[in-house]
Each structure stands twice: as structure tokens, then as C-alpha cells.
């Protein structure tokens, strides 16, 4: 190793040690992978499988693989929709609770290898992962811990089976940006023909620490989603809504997949010891899988834009599900409405980042943002320097109206900021804004203010 590399390695070691000491003193901070993940802001989710063809939401595990028969499957059409809607990544449900696998796993024949699609030689995970990369999107996987088909579910043998399937997905499809671990675990199912109800201890049965270790070893950059992370957490509802007070921290060792207190998750834990930002999952339709009866119930562009404000605009990430139809395509209404959402967002906050102003707080924890001239505003974006952790508990915003400072006319509390807080208000005209940090758990680090 050259002298330069030795010096670089030594400096990196010191920097990491210093950061670790700071984390203990100031609270948890995000990893570089978590920073990159949150900057994605909006991602696509895809639910597709036997449920699609049987008009079900949760398959029992006894569907004949022959039902999986898309007639015009076009994964590039999916990606064009996602790209046009501003999505940065896509997560595929490789195996839902029914246990049917969308790749030719060698650990069970309950997969697309027994379907008529591609003559039983297809691999949908391969096609989706390849298409995502062709279109510049990151690829993630959903592998349901619960399996209503497998006869061994509930025994130690099933856990080994689950690890082996996870390893297949982590080693066979390139770089994975997120691994999704659903909290729905245990209940009634087919279970190899037993047709009974099986209960497991959600906290201990799967040995999640071993799963986390497997993921970290094979895909160290992957963000792990579950109720308790550790990479990102469920927001606690399927409406896509974070709380107005939204901490990126959790008391990590007490929250696990299937956690019994989801009401805590929209806001997180201010005193958390683990950096675990919220991911807001929702479906563009009432159901997660495609149902023709819901073609008239697709969320409108305006409804989706509102959810963007309640997720990304509240320090979270938005994960929007697209139920692929029986042809194997994103329905044209779903596609049009998702793209319409992006147009609204771009028109309402797209210029904000072009007017982004770095902020330096004064000793009294306030900052005045001066504009070159009076202008009309109705949107304000605040960003905290989360590389230093999340510190701000409360803030206020005022605008100058001639010679007076007036409070910004808001209809929601101004508490946490985090990665991004977007404020909406009736249009005002001003040449100056004043931001005050009124409560902080440490020295606040406000990064920037953007306006439109």
C-alpha cells in the first residue's frame, strides 16, 4: 500500500471513530446509504402474482400455479410509467404471503416454473431487475416472511428455507437498494394441505438478527425495511401519512416486524437510539393487487400529490404501489394519474430547490432570508443537516409585510424538520422570511430554506 493510501486509511479510521463518539454523545445519525435512500423521495411498489388472476388480496396458498398467465406482460411499460411519475426505484413483491415465487427458486416448485408463462422457463425477478436498470431505476425486493403454502411453516425448517430464498435473491439479481420485510406473520393457511391456523412468536421465530446479518453481508448498501428497520421503518398505516411531528429515530431493540404498537410509528421515538426514518407505503388503488372492480377508484393526481406532502413533506419517503393487471401491465388510468401527480408536485414545489438558500443561524437561533425583491410565495421547504442527526423540536416562520413581521399563515404545527419539511400556505407577498428555532435537543443545524 502506498504512503498516500496509508494516510487516507488512517484518516478514515480517525473520522469513523470520531463519528462513533459523536453518535454516542449527540444521538444516532444516518449512514451514507440511508442518506442516499431518503434523497430518492418517491419509489414504486409492485404487487403481482396469482392473486392478480384470482381477484384476491391475500392468497390462501393453494392457488394452482397455472393461473399465473399474463398475456401481454411488458416490464418496460412499468418502468416508463415509474420514470415519468418521478420514481427513483422499484420494489417487487417476489413472494407474497401465498408463498408463490416469481423466480424459479430451487427450494420449491411453487413458482412461475410451473406456470404457463414463458413456457415455465421465465424469471420475472430477472426481467424486472434488468428493466429497472435499463431505465435508470434502483431495484429492491419484497420477500414475505409468512408463507401460507409451505408445509413447514412454523417449524425451524421453514426458517432455513426462508434464509435460502433470501440468499438466492440477494446473490442472483445485482445490486439491491432495499429489502422489504412485511409485519404480517402467522395465521390460517393451506400449509401443504393441512389447512389450519398456525401461530408464531413474531419477535423470535425468524431470528431477524440473522436475516439482517445475511443482508448486510451480501448487499451491504441495502436498506432493510420493517416495523423496526433497522434501515427504515413502516409509518404505521397504509395511507401514506407520516405525522407532522416525525422523528427519524426509534428505540430499535424494542420494535420488530409485527410490532404491537403501530400507533407509535408515524412519529417515531424522539429518544430513539437507532436512525430509522419512516417509509410511507400506500396503493394507488384501494387494494394492493389488481381488481377490475377498482378501475374507477384509482386515486386522482390531486389525492396523490396531497399524500406526497404528508410523506416526503414530513420527513419521510413515499412508496407508491402499482397493482399490475392481468395483461401484465400498469393500467393506463394508474399510469396517467401517477404522472399527473408528478406534474402537480413539479408545478407547486419544483422551483423551490432553484431558490434554495443556505442558512446560518444566529446566536439566538434565528435566520433571516432576504430576497432580491418582493415576490409571491405559497410554498416553503426547510431542510435540517441530518448528517449531524435530527435535533429540531419546534420552529416558527414569519414574513415581513412592509415594516411588520407576521406569522406565516399555517394550518399545521411546526415541530420537527428532518430531511425535508414542506409548508403550504395561502399566497403571501414579501421580501424577507424569518425562521426561528424555538426548541432543539442540541445545537440546531438548519441546512437550507427554499421557497416558491
Tab-separated table of C-alpha atoms in Angstrom:
chain	number	residue	atom	x	y	z
A	1	UNK	CA	0.000	0.000	0.000
A	2	UNK	CA	1.345	3.453	-0.925
A	3	UNK	CA	2.039	6.152	1.657
A	4	UNK	CA	-0.917	8.145	0.351
A	5	UNK	CA	-3.285	5.202	0.767
A	6	UNK	CA	-1.928	4.527	4.258
A	7	UNK	CA	-2.558	8.145	5.228
A	8	UNK	CA	-6.047	8.040	3.702
A	9	UNK	CA	-6.880	4.830	5.586
A	10	UNK	CA	-5.589	6.319	8.835
A	11	UNK	CA	-7.629	9.500	8.382
A	12	UNK	CA	-10.741	7.429	7.591
A	13	UNK	CA	-10.239	5.377	10.754
A	14	UNK	CA	-9.963	8.532	12.838
A	15	UNK	CA	-13.018	10.049	11.137
A	16	UNK	CA	-15.141	6.944	11.763
A	17	UNK	CA	-14.025	6.772	15.381
A	18	UNK	CA	-14.819	10.467	15.849
A	19	UNK	CA	-18.236	9.959	14.261
A	20	UNK	CA	-18.965	6.973	16.512
A	21	UNK	CA	-18.054	9.058	19.594
A	22	UNK	CA	-20.280	11.882	18.334
A	23	UNK	CA	-23.184	9.492	17.798
A	24	UNK	CA	-22.967	8.380	21.394
A	25	UNK	CA	-22.908	11.998	22.569
A	26	UNK	CA	-25.486	13.553	20.220
A	27	UNK	CA	-27.748	10.658	19.262
A	28	UNK	CA	-27.964	8.472	16.151
A	29	UNK	CA	-27.066	9.713	12.688
A	30	UNK	CA	-27.792	8.281	9.236
A	31	UNK	CA	-25.393	6.119	7.286
A	32	UNK	CA	-24.402	7.204	3.797
A	33	UNK	CA	-26.772	4.543	2.398
A	34	UNK	CA	-29.655	5.975	4.446
A	35	UNK	CA	-28.878	9.486	3.200
A	36	UNK	CA	-28.965	8.287	-0.393
A	37	UNK	CA	-32.151	6.314	0.256
A	38	UNK	CA	-34.052	9.295	1.690
A	39	UNK	CA	-32.931	11.538	-1.164
A	40	UNK	CA	-34.811	9.198	-3.531
A	41	UNK	CA	-38.056	10.587	-2.010
A	42	UNK	CA	-40.546	8.580	-4.146
A	43	UNK	CA	-40.343	4.901	-5.142
A	44	UNK	CA	-42.653	2.389	-6.812
A	45	UNK	CA	-44.015	-0.817	-5.280
A	46	UNK	CA	-45.383	-3.667	-7.454
A	47	UNK	CA	-47.814	-6.372	-6.339
A	48	UNK	CA	-48.331	-9.074	-8.966
A	49	UNK	CA	-48.975	-12.821	-8.708
A	50	UNK	CA	-51.721	-15.461	-8.518
A	51	UNK	CA	-53.862	-13.016	-6.509
A	52	UNK	CA	-53.998	-10.819	-9.611
A	53	UNK	CA	-55.672	-13.594	-11.595
A	54	UNK	CA	-57.921	-14.827	-8.781
A	55	UNK	CA	-59.203	-11.388	-7.752
A	56	UNK	CA	-57.833	-11.742	-4.212
A	57	UNK	CA	-55.786	-9.624	-1.835
A	58	UNK	CA	-54.304	-12.354	0.375
A	59	UNK	CA	-53.937	-15.716	-1.312
A	60	UNK	CA	-54.538	-18.742	0.894
A	61	UNK	CA	-51.557	-20.594	-0.541
A	62	UNK	CA	-53.494	-23.193	-2.527
A	63	UNK	CA	-53.763	-21.486	-5.929
A	64	UNK	CA	-52.777	-23.585	-8.931
A	65	UNK	CA	-49.587	-22.078	-10.481
A	66	UNK	CA	-51.326	-22.435	-13.850
A	67	UNK	CA	-53.431	-19.352	-13.040
A	68	UNK	CA	-50.379	-17.112	-13.432
A	69	UNK	CA	-50.707	-16.335	-17.142
A	70	UNK	CA	-50.145	-12.694	-18.165
A	71	UNK	CA	-50.958	-12.231	-21.839
A	72	UNK	CA	-49.053	-9.028	-22.728
A	73	UNK	CA	-46.517	-8.573	-19.962
A	74	UNK	CA	-44.302	-5.539	-20.583
A	75	UNK	CA	-41.956	-4.603	-17.743
A	76	UNK	CA	-40.531	-1.748	-19.797
A	77	UNK	CA	-44.012	-0.206	-19.788
A	78	UNK	CA	-43.915	-0.373	-15.975
A	79	UNK	CA	-40.591	1.414	-15.900
A	80	UNK	CA	-41.679	4.124	-18.315
A	81	UNK	CA	-44.625	4.855	-16.024
A	82	UNK	CA	-42.463	4.893	-12.907
A	83	UNK	CA	-39.859	7.115	-14.517
A	84	UNK	CA	-42.443	9.598	-15.797
A	85	UNK	CA	-44.024	9.677	-12.323
A	86	UNK	CA	-40.694	10.674	-10.787
A	87	UNK	CA	-39.947	7.350	-9.094
A	88	UNK	CA	-36.293	6.604	-8.356
A	89	UNK	CA	-36.586	2.901	-7.525
A	90	UNK	CA	-38.955	-0.068	-7.719
A	91	UNK	CA	-39.599	-2.835	-5.169
A	92	UNK	CA	-41.101	-6.087	-6.483
A	93	UNK	CA	-43.152	-8.497	-4.360
A	94	UNK	CA	-41.039	-11.539	-5.244
A	95	UNK	CA	-43.108	-13.689	-2.864
A	96	UNK	CA	-46.280	-12.570	-1.100
A	97	UNK	CA	-47.994	-14.341	1.806
A	98	UNK	CA	-49.361	-17.042	-0.518
A	99	UNK	CA	-45.812	-18.366	-0.967
A	100	UNK	CA	-45.833	-18.229	-4.788
A	101	UNK	CA	-42.390	-17.239	-6.092
A	102	UNK	CA	-41.892	-15.003	-9.115
A	103	UNK	CA	-38.484	-16.504	-9.804
A	104	UNK	CA	-37.516	-20.153	-10.454
A	105	UNK	CA	-36.264	-20.827	-6.943
A	106	UNK	CA	-34.616	-24.199	-6.459
A	107	UNK	CA	-36.149	-24.614	-2.997
A	108	UNK	CA	-39.788	-25.149	-4.037
A	109	UNK	CA	-41.772	-25.893	-7.175
A	110	UNK	CA	-44.458	-23.439	-6.077
A	111	UNK	CA	-43.227	-20.813	-8.510
A	112	UNK	CA	-43.536	-19.492	-12.045
A	113	UNK	CA	-41.596	-22.537	-13.227
A	114	UNK	CA	-44.915	-24.403	-13.008
A	115	UNK	CA	-46.910	-21.682	-14.741
A	116	UNK	CA	-47.627	-21.436	-18.477
A	117	UNK	CA	-45.876	-18.038	-18.673
A	118	UNK	CA	-42.731	-18.238	-20.830
A	119	UNK	CA	-43.367	-21.980	-21.050
A	120	UNK	CA	-42.347	-22.386	-17.409
A	121	UNK	CA	-38.869	-21.021	-18.155
A	122	UNK	CA	-39.465	-17.419	-17.134
A	123	UNK	CA	-37.908	-15.389	-14.321
A	124	UNK	CA	-39.929	-12.275	-13.557
A	125	UNK	CA	-37.482	-11.062	-10.911
A	126	UNK	CA	-34.769	-11.124	-13.578
A	127	UNK	CA	-36.890	-9.274	-16.104
A	128	UNK	CA	-37.922	-6.575	-13.628
A	129	UNK	CA	-34.446	-6.067	-12.179
A	130	UNK	CA	-32.911	-5.818	-15.654
A	131	UNK	CA	-35.617	-3.418	-16.864
A	132	UNK	CA	-35.215	-1.208	-13.812
A	133	UNK	CA	-31.526	-0.759	-14.524
A	134	UNK	CA	-32.155	-0.133	-18.217
A	135	UNK	CA	-34.368	2.773	-17.222
A	136	UNK	CA	-32.062	4.138	-14.532
A	137	UNK	CA	-34.118	2.915	-11.562
A	138	UNK	CA	-32.840	1.092	-8.495
A	139	UNK	CA	-34.239	-2.367	-7.726
A	140	UNK	CA	-35.500	-3.743	-4.416
A	141	UNK	CA	-37.139	-6.950	-3.209
A	142	UNK	CA	-40.094	-7.939	-1.007
A	143	UNK	CA	-39.896	-11.467	0.396
A	144	UNK	CA	-42.773	-12.264	2.731
A	145	UNK	CA	-41.638	-13.978	5.958
A	146	UNK	CA	-45.111	-15.505	6.253
A	147	UNK	CA	-45.787	-18.342	3.802
A	148	UNK	CA	-49.304	-19.832	3.693
A	149	UNK	CA	-48.273	-22.548	1.216
A	150	UNK	CA	-45.261	-24.224	2.807
A	151	UNK	CA	-45.992	-27.292	4.920
A	152	UNK	CA	-43.002	-26.498	7.158
A	153	UNK	CA	-44.183	-23.040	8.161
A	154	UNK	CA	-43.990	-22.659	11.935
A	155	UNK	CA	-41.028	-25.057	12.284
A	156	UNK	CA	-37.258	-24.387	12.297
A	157	UNK	CA	-37.064	-25.996	8.843
A	158	UNK	CA	-39.119	-23.189	7.329
A	159	UNK	CA	-36.786	-20.541	8.741
A	160	UNK	CA	-33.848	-22.218	6.981
A	161	UNK	CA	-35.950	-22.331	3.801
A	162	UNK	CA	-36.615	-18.588	4.108
A	163	UNK	CA	-32.910	-17.813	4.559
A	164	UNK	CA	-32.049	-19.843	1.462
A	165	UNK	CA	-34.613	-17.983	-0.628
A	166	UNK	CA	-33.361	-14.658	0.680
A	167	UNK	CA	-29.821	-15.630	-0.287
A	168	UNK	CA	-30.969	-16.537	-3.827
A	169	UNK	CA	-32.478	-13.102	-4.293
A	170	UNK	CA	-29.538	-11.272	-2.764
A	171	UNK	CA	-26.954	-13.039	-4.912
A	172	UNK	CA	-28.689	-13.527	-8.256
A	173	UNK	CA	-30.092	-10.137	-9.295
A	174	UNK	CA	-27.407	-7.492	-8.980
A	175	UNK	CA	-27.403	-4.625	-6.529
A	176	UNK	CA	-30.440	-4.382	-4.235
A	177	UNK	CA	-31.257	-0.983	-2.753
A	178	UNK	CA	-33.988	-2.102	-0.310
A	179	UNK	CA	-35.212	-5.345	1.276
A	180	UNK	CA	-38.828	-5.274	2.476
A	181	UNK	CA	-39.841	-7.427	5.478
A	182	UNK	CA	-43.616	-7.422	5.985
A	183	UNK	CA	-45.024	-7.420	9.507
A	184	UNK	CA	-47.951	-9.756	8.678
A	185	UNK	CA	-46.910	-13.090	10.180
A	186	UNK	CA	-48.835	-16.222	11.091
A	187	UNK	CA	-52.486	-17.186	10.783
A	188	UNK	CA	-54.610	-19.511	8.705
A	189	UNK	CA	-53.307	-21.065	5.512
A	190	UNK	CA	-53.001	-24.054	3.224
A	191	UNK	CA	-49.656	-25.209	4.676
A	192	UNK	CA	-49.170	-28.148	2.324
A	193	UNK	CA	-52.774	-29.277	2.654
A	194	UNK	CA	-53.077	-29.045	6.457
A	195	UNK	CA	-55.499	-26.107	6.118
A	196	UNK	CA	-55.079	-24.877	9.639
A	197	UNK	CA	-54.115	-21.848	11.695
A	198	UNK	CA	-50.520	-21.560	12.840
A	199	UNK	CA	-49.185	-19.024	15.306
A	200	UNK	CA	-45.559	-17.995	15.687
A	201	UNK	CA	-43.711	-15.640	18.008
A	202	UNK	CA	-43.188	-12.692	15.670
A	203	UNK	CA	-40.293	-11.428	17.710
A	204	UNK	CA	-38.192	-14.586	17.919
A	205	UNK	CA	-39.317	-17.136	15.306
A	206	UNK	CA	-37.420	-15.816	12.286
A	207	UNK	CA	-34.267	-14.761	14.159
A	208	UNK	CA	-34.277	-11.435	12.345
A	209	UNK	CA	-30.778	-10.593	13.541
A	210	UNK	CA	-29.538	-13.485	11.397
A	211	UNK	CA	-31.516	-12.149	8.420
A	212	UNK	CA	-30.066	-8.678	8.927
A	213	UNK	CA	-26.565	-10.132	9.069
A	214	UNK	CA	-27.174	-12.048	5.833
A	215	UNK	CA	-28.391	-8.919	4.052
A	216	UNK	CA	-25.547	-6.762	5.368
A	217	UNK	CA	-23.006	-9.358	4.271
A	218	UNK	CA	-24.369	-9.914	0.758
A	219	UNK	CA	-25.810	-6.466	-0.008
A	220	UNK	CA	-24.162	-4.053	2.466
A	221	UNK	CA	-25.717	-0.985	0.833
A	222	UNK	CA	-29.303	-2.322	1.048
A	223	UNK	CA	-31.769	-0.549	3.331
A	224	UNK	CA	-33.776	-3.022	5.423
A	225	UNK	CA	-37.458	-2.152	5.882
A	226	UNK	CA	-39.621	-3.485	8.699
A	227	UNK	CA	-41.657	-2.045	11.556
A	228	UNK	CA	-38.359	-1.522	13.348
A	229	UNK	CA	-35.961	-1.184	10.432
A	230	UNK	CA	-33.078	-1.217	11.046
A	231	UNK	CA	-32.674	0.743	7.783
A	232	UNK	CA	-36.141	2.332	7.552
A	233	UNK	CA	-39.442	1.766	9.326
A	234	UNK	CA	-43.083	1.311	8.443
A	235	UNK	CA	-45.004	4.538	9.034
A	236	UNK	CA	-47.707	2.617	10.902
A	237	UNK	CA	-50.542	2.950	8.358
A	238	UNK	CA	-51.217	2.164	4.701
A	239	UNK	CA	-52.493	5.655	3.841
A	240	UNK	CA	-49.044	7.072	3.131
A	241	UNK	CA	-49.230	9.558	6.005
A	242	UNK	CA	-46.437	10.473	8.371
A	243	UNK	CA	-47.217	12.548	11.467
A	244	UNK	CA	-46.494	16.277	11.412
A	245	UNK	CA	-44.047	15.518	14.205
A	246	UNK	CA	-41.872	12.841	12.604
A	247	UNK	CA	-38.593	11.696	14.142
A	248	UNK	CA	-36.157	9.582	12.134
A	249	UNK	CA	-35.186	7.701	15.288
A	250	UNK	CA	-36.558	4.622	17.056
A	251	UNK	CA	-35.870	2.672	20.202
A	252	UNK	CA	-34.587	-0.033	17.911
A	253	UNK	CA	-34.329	-3.070	20.149
A	254	UNK	CA	-37.977	-2.906	21.198
A	255	UNK	CA	-39.550	-2.546	17.728
A	256	UNK	CA	-39.680	-5.605	15.446
A	257	UNK	CA	-41.598	-6.798	12.331
A	258	UNK	CA	-45.191	-7.187	13.500
A	259	UNK	CA	-44.748	-4.691	16.376
A	260	UNK	CA	-47.835	-4.443	18.575
A	261	UNK	CA	-47.904	-0.630	18.778
A	262	UNK	CA	-48.046	0.724	15.224
A	263	UNK	CA	-49.592	3.941	16.567
A	264	UNK	CA	-46.082	4.959	17.678
A	265	UNK	CA	-44.547	4.632	14.227
A	266	UNK	CA	-45.893	7.720	12.385
A	267	UNK	CA	-43.963	9.980	14.767
A	268	UNK	CA	-41.120	7.653	15.788
A	269	UNK	CA	-39.279	7.998	19.084
A	270	UNK	CA	-37.550	11.262	19.908
A	271	UNK	CA	-35.366	9.386	22.407
A	272	UNK	CA	-34.587	6.606	19.903
A	273	UNK	CA	-31.145	5.039	19.789
A	274	UNK	CA	-31.360	3.922	16.129
A	275	UNK	CA	-31.626	6.045	12.966
A	276	UNK	CA	-34.694	4.569	11.233
A	277	UNK	CA	-36.575	7.053	9.010
A	278	UNK	CA	-40.190	6.411	8.028
A	279	UNK	CA	-41.350	4.938	4.724
A	280	UNK	CA	-44.964	5.713	3.810
A	281	UNK	CA	-46.452	2.880	1.773
A	282	UNK	CA	-49.819	3.110	0.050
A	283	UNK	CA	-51.517	1.754	-3.049
A	284	UNK	CA	-52.765	3.888	-5.920
A	285	UNK	CA	-55.981	1.798	-5.665
A	286	UNK	CA	-57.914	0.562	-2.619
A	287	UNK	CA	-56.265	-2.865	-2.990
A	288	UNK	CA	-52.641	-3.894	-3.311
A	289	UNK	CA	-53.368	-6.376	-6.103
A	290	UNK	CA	-55.269	-5.573	-9.279
A	291	UNK	CA	-59.073	-5.827	-9.253
A	292	UNK	CA	-61.071	-4.754	-12.290
A	293	UNK	CA	-63.827	-3.531	-9.970
A	294	UNK	CA	-61.423	-0.840	-8.722
A	295	UNK	CA	-60.706	0.695	-12.137
A	296	UNK	CA	-62.923	3.651	-11.187
A	297	UNK	CA	-61.350	4.006	-7.736
A	298	UNK	CA	-57.803	4.987	-8.660
A	299	UNK	CA	-56.504	7.883	-6.580
A	300	UNK	CA	-56.527	11.128	-8.504
A	301	UNK	CA	-53.392	13.164	-9.216
A	302	UNK	CA	-54.551	15.683	-6.610
A	303	UNK	CA	-55.020	12.976	-3.965
A	304	UNK	CA	-51.582	11.542	-4.692
A	305	UNK	CA	-49.962	14.973	-4.525
A	306	UNK	CA	-51.591	15.512	-1.130
A	307	UNK	CA	-50.054	12.247	0.069
A	308	UNK	CA	-46.653	13.431	-1.203
A	309	UNK	CA	-46.941	16.461	1.083
A	310	UNK	CA	-47.914	14.206	4.001
A	311	UNK	CA	-44.983	11.851	3.442
A	312	UNK	CA	-41.972	13.439	1.729
A	313	UNK	CA	-43.110	16.804	3.080
A	314	UNK	CA	-42.982	15.441	6.634
A	315	UNK	CA	-39.507	13.878	6.702
A	316	UNK	CA	-40.438	10.502	5.187
A	317	UNK	CA	-40.250	8.600	1.893
A	318	UNK	CA	-43.283	7.810	-0.296
A	319	UNK	CA	-43.646	4.238	-1.613
A	320	UNK	CA	-46.496	4.097	-4.126
A	321	UNK	CA	-47.891	0.691	-5.089
A	322	UNK	CA	-48.971	-0.126	-8.652
A	323	UNK	CA	-51.162	-3.261	-8.929
A	324	UNK	CA	-50.145	-4.709	-12.307
A	325	UNK	CA	-53.178	-6.037	-14.214
A	326	UNK	CA	-53.838	-9.470	-15.744
A	327	UNK	CA	-52.247	-8.499	-19.025
A	328	UNK	CA	-49.045	-7.787	-17.142
A	329	UNK	CA	-49.164	-4.006	-17.457
A	330	UNK	CA	-49.758	-0.948	-15.338
A	331	UNK	CA	-53.347	0.099	-16.058
A	332	UNK	CA	-53.482	3.295	-18.175
A	333	UNK	CA	-55.527	5.160	-15.529
A	334	UNK	CA	-52.982	4.313	-12.828
A	335	UNK	CA	-50.187	5.434	-15.125
A	336	UNK	CA	-51.865	8.698	-16.095
A	337	UNK	CA	-52.742	9.617	-12.513
A	338	UNK	CA	-49.243	8.908	-11.197
A	339	UNK	CA	-47.725	11.060	-13.931
A	340	UNK	CA	-50.332	13.716	-13.171
A	341	UNK	CA	-49.224	13.674	-9.535
A	342	UNK	CA	-45.648	14.401	-10.592
A	343	UNK	CA	-46.766	17.335	-12.730
A	344	UNK	CA	-48.594	18.854	-9.771
A	345	UNK	CA	-45.595	18.397	-7.487
A	346	UNK	CA	-43.245	19.884	-10.066
A	347	UNK	CA	-45.502	22.877	-10.586
A	348	UNK	CA	-46.040	23.530	-6.877
A	349	UNK	CA	-42.615	22.846	-5.398
A	350	UNK	CA	-40.366	22.122	-8.365
A	351	UNK	CA	-38.929	25.635	-8.457
A	352	UNK	CA	-38.303	25.706	-4.713
A	353	UNK	CA	-34.956	23.987	-4.975
A	354	UNK	CA	-33.866	26.513	-7.612
A	355	UNK	CA	-34.438	29.177	-4.964
A	356	UNK	CA	-32.647	27.261	-2.222
A	357	UNK	CA	-30.742	29.460	0.244
A	358	UNK	CA	-28.091	28.105	2.649
A	359	UNK	CA	-28.875	29.121	6.214
A	360	UNK	CA	-26.650	30.082	9.103
A	361	UNK	CA	-28.415	30.538	12.407
A	362	UNK	CA	-27.538	33.439	14.666
A	363	UNK	CA	-26.787	33.064	18.359
A	364	UNK	CA	-30.478	33.426	19.139
A	365	UNK	CA	-31.194	30.514	16.757
A	366	UNK	CA	-32.893	32.563	14.086
A	367	UNK	CA	-32.133	33.351	10.464
A	368	UNK	CA	-33.439	35.975	8.071
A	369	UNK	CA	-33.730	35.059	4.394
A	370	UNK	CA	-33.562	38.103	2.135
A	371	UNK	CA	-34.990	38.102	-1.382
A	372	UNK	CA	-33.821	40.379	-4.177
A	373	UNK	CA	-37.330	41.838	-4.450
A	374	UNK	CA	-40.838	41.337	-3.148
A	375	UNK	CA	-42.413	38.186	-4.505
A	376	UNK	CA	-45.418	35.953	-4.054
A	377	UNK	CA	-44.947	32.737	-2.095
A	378	UNK	CA	-47.143	29.774	-1.176
A	379	UNK	CA	-44.587	27.012	-0.527
A	380	UNK	CA	-41.610	26.779	1.794
A	381	UNK	CA	-39.144	23.890	2.098
A	382	UNK	CA	-36.916	23.553	5.170
A	383	UNK	CA	-34.079	21.058	5.464
A	384	UNK	CA	-32.090	20.089	8.506
A	385	UNK	CA	-28.480	18.935	8.211
A	386	UNK	CA	-29.325	15.357	9.145
A	387	UNK	CA	-25.718	14.259	8.726
A	388	UNK	CA	-25.469	15.723	12.221
A	389	UNK	CA	-28.604	13.905	13.363
A	390	UNK	CA	-32.134	15.251	13.870
A	391	UNK	CA	-32.265	17.927	16.530
A	392	UNK	CA	-35.036	20.481	15.938
A	393	UNK	CA	-38.155	20.005	18.056
A	394	UNK	CA	-40.046	23.166	17.086
A	395	UNK	CA	-39.719	26.232	14.895
A	396	UNK	CA	-41.677	29.247	13.684
A	397	UNK	CA	-41.718	31.177	10.410
A	398	UNK	CA	-42.539	34.853	9.917
A	399	UNK	CA	-42.640	37.051	6.831
A	400	UNK	CA	-42.130	40.781	6.526
A	401	UNK	CA	-45.168	42.747	5.411
A	402	UNK	CA	-43.886	46.264	4.803
A	403	UNK	CA	-42.411	47.104	8.221
A	404	UNK	CA	-44.131	44.416	10.273
A	405	UNK	CA	-43.232	40.770	10.910
A	406	UNK	CA	-46.277	38.493	10.672
A	407	UNK	CA	-46.584	34.759	11.346
A	408	UNK	CA	-46.828	32.608	8.242
A	409	UNK	CA	-50.492	31.540	7.890
A	410	UNK	CA	-50.172	27.802	8.524
A	411	UNK	CA	-52.763	25.203	9.485
A	412	UNK	CA	-50.345	22.595	10.883
A	413	UNK	CA	-47.925	22.518	13.793
A	414	UNK	CA	-44.303	23.411	13.132
A	415	UNK	CA	-42.358	20.881	15.144
A	416	UNK	CA	-39.793	18.558	13.520
A	417	UNK	CA	-37.994	19.223	10.225
A	418	UNK	CA	-35.529	16.397	9.492
A	419	UNK	CA	-34.564	15.670	5.885
A	420	UNK	CA	-37.348	17.806	4.436
A	421	UNK	CA	-40.373	19.722	5.712
A	422	UNK	CA	-42.689	21.298	3.138
A	423	UNK	CA	-45.071	24.015	4.312
A	424	UNK	CA	-48.097	25.140	2.313
A	425	UNK	CA	-49.999	28.346	2.954
A	426	UNK	CA	-52.246	30.921	1.262
A	427	UNK	CA	-50.217	33.116	-1.043
A	428	UNK	CA	-48.321	35.980	0.579
A	429	UNK	CA	-46.115	38.736	-0.796
A	430	UNK	CA	-42.836	39.541	0.925
A	431	UNK	CA	-39.131	40.191	0.516
A	432	UNK	CA	-37.969	38.550	3.731
A	433	UNK	CA	-38.602	35.447	5.817
A	434	UNK	CA	-37.506	34.836	9.396
A	435	UNK	CA	-37.093	31.325	10.753
A	436	UNK	CA	-36.745	30.823	14.490
A	437	UNK	CA	-35.763	27.538	16.123
A	438	UNK	CA	-37.836	27.595	19.283
A	439	UNK	CA	-36.867	24.199	20.702
A	440	UNK	CA	-33.998	21.844	19.938
A	441	UNK	CA	-32.484	18.882	21.720
A	442	UNK	CA	-28.975	20.059	20.803
A	443	UNK	CA	-27.408	22.868	18.809
A	444	UNK	CA	-29.716	23.067	15.742
A	445	UNK	CA	-28.310	22.519	12.271
A	446	UNK	CA	-30.676	24.096	9.753
A	447	UNK	CA	-29.247	23.438	6.302
A	448	UNK	CA	-31.355	25.373	3.799
A	449	UNK	CA	-34.574	27.227	3.080
A	450	UNK	CA	-36.269	27.022	-0.332
A	451	UNK	CA	-39.371	28.883	-1.464
A	452	UNK	CA	-41.813	29.223	-4.329
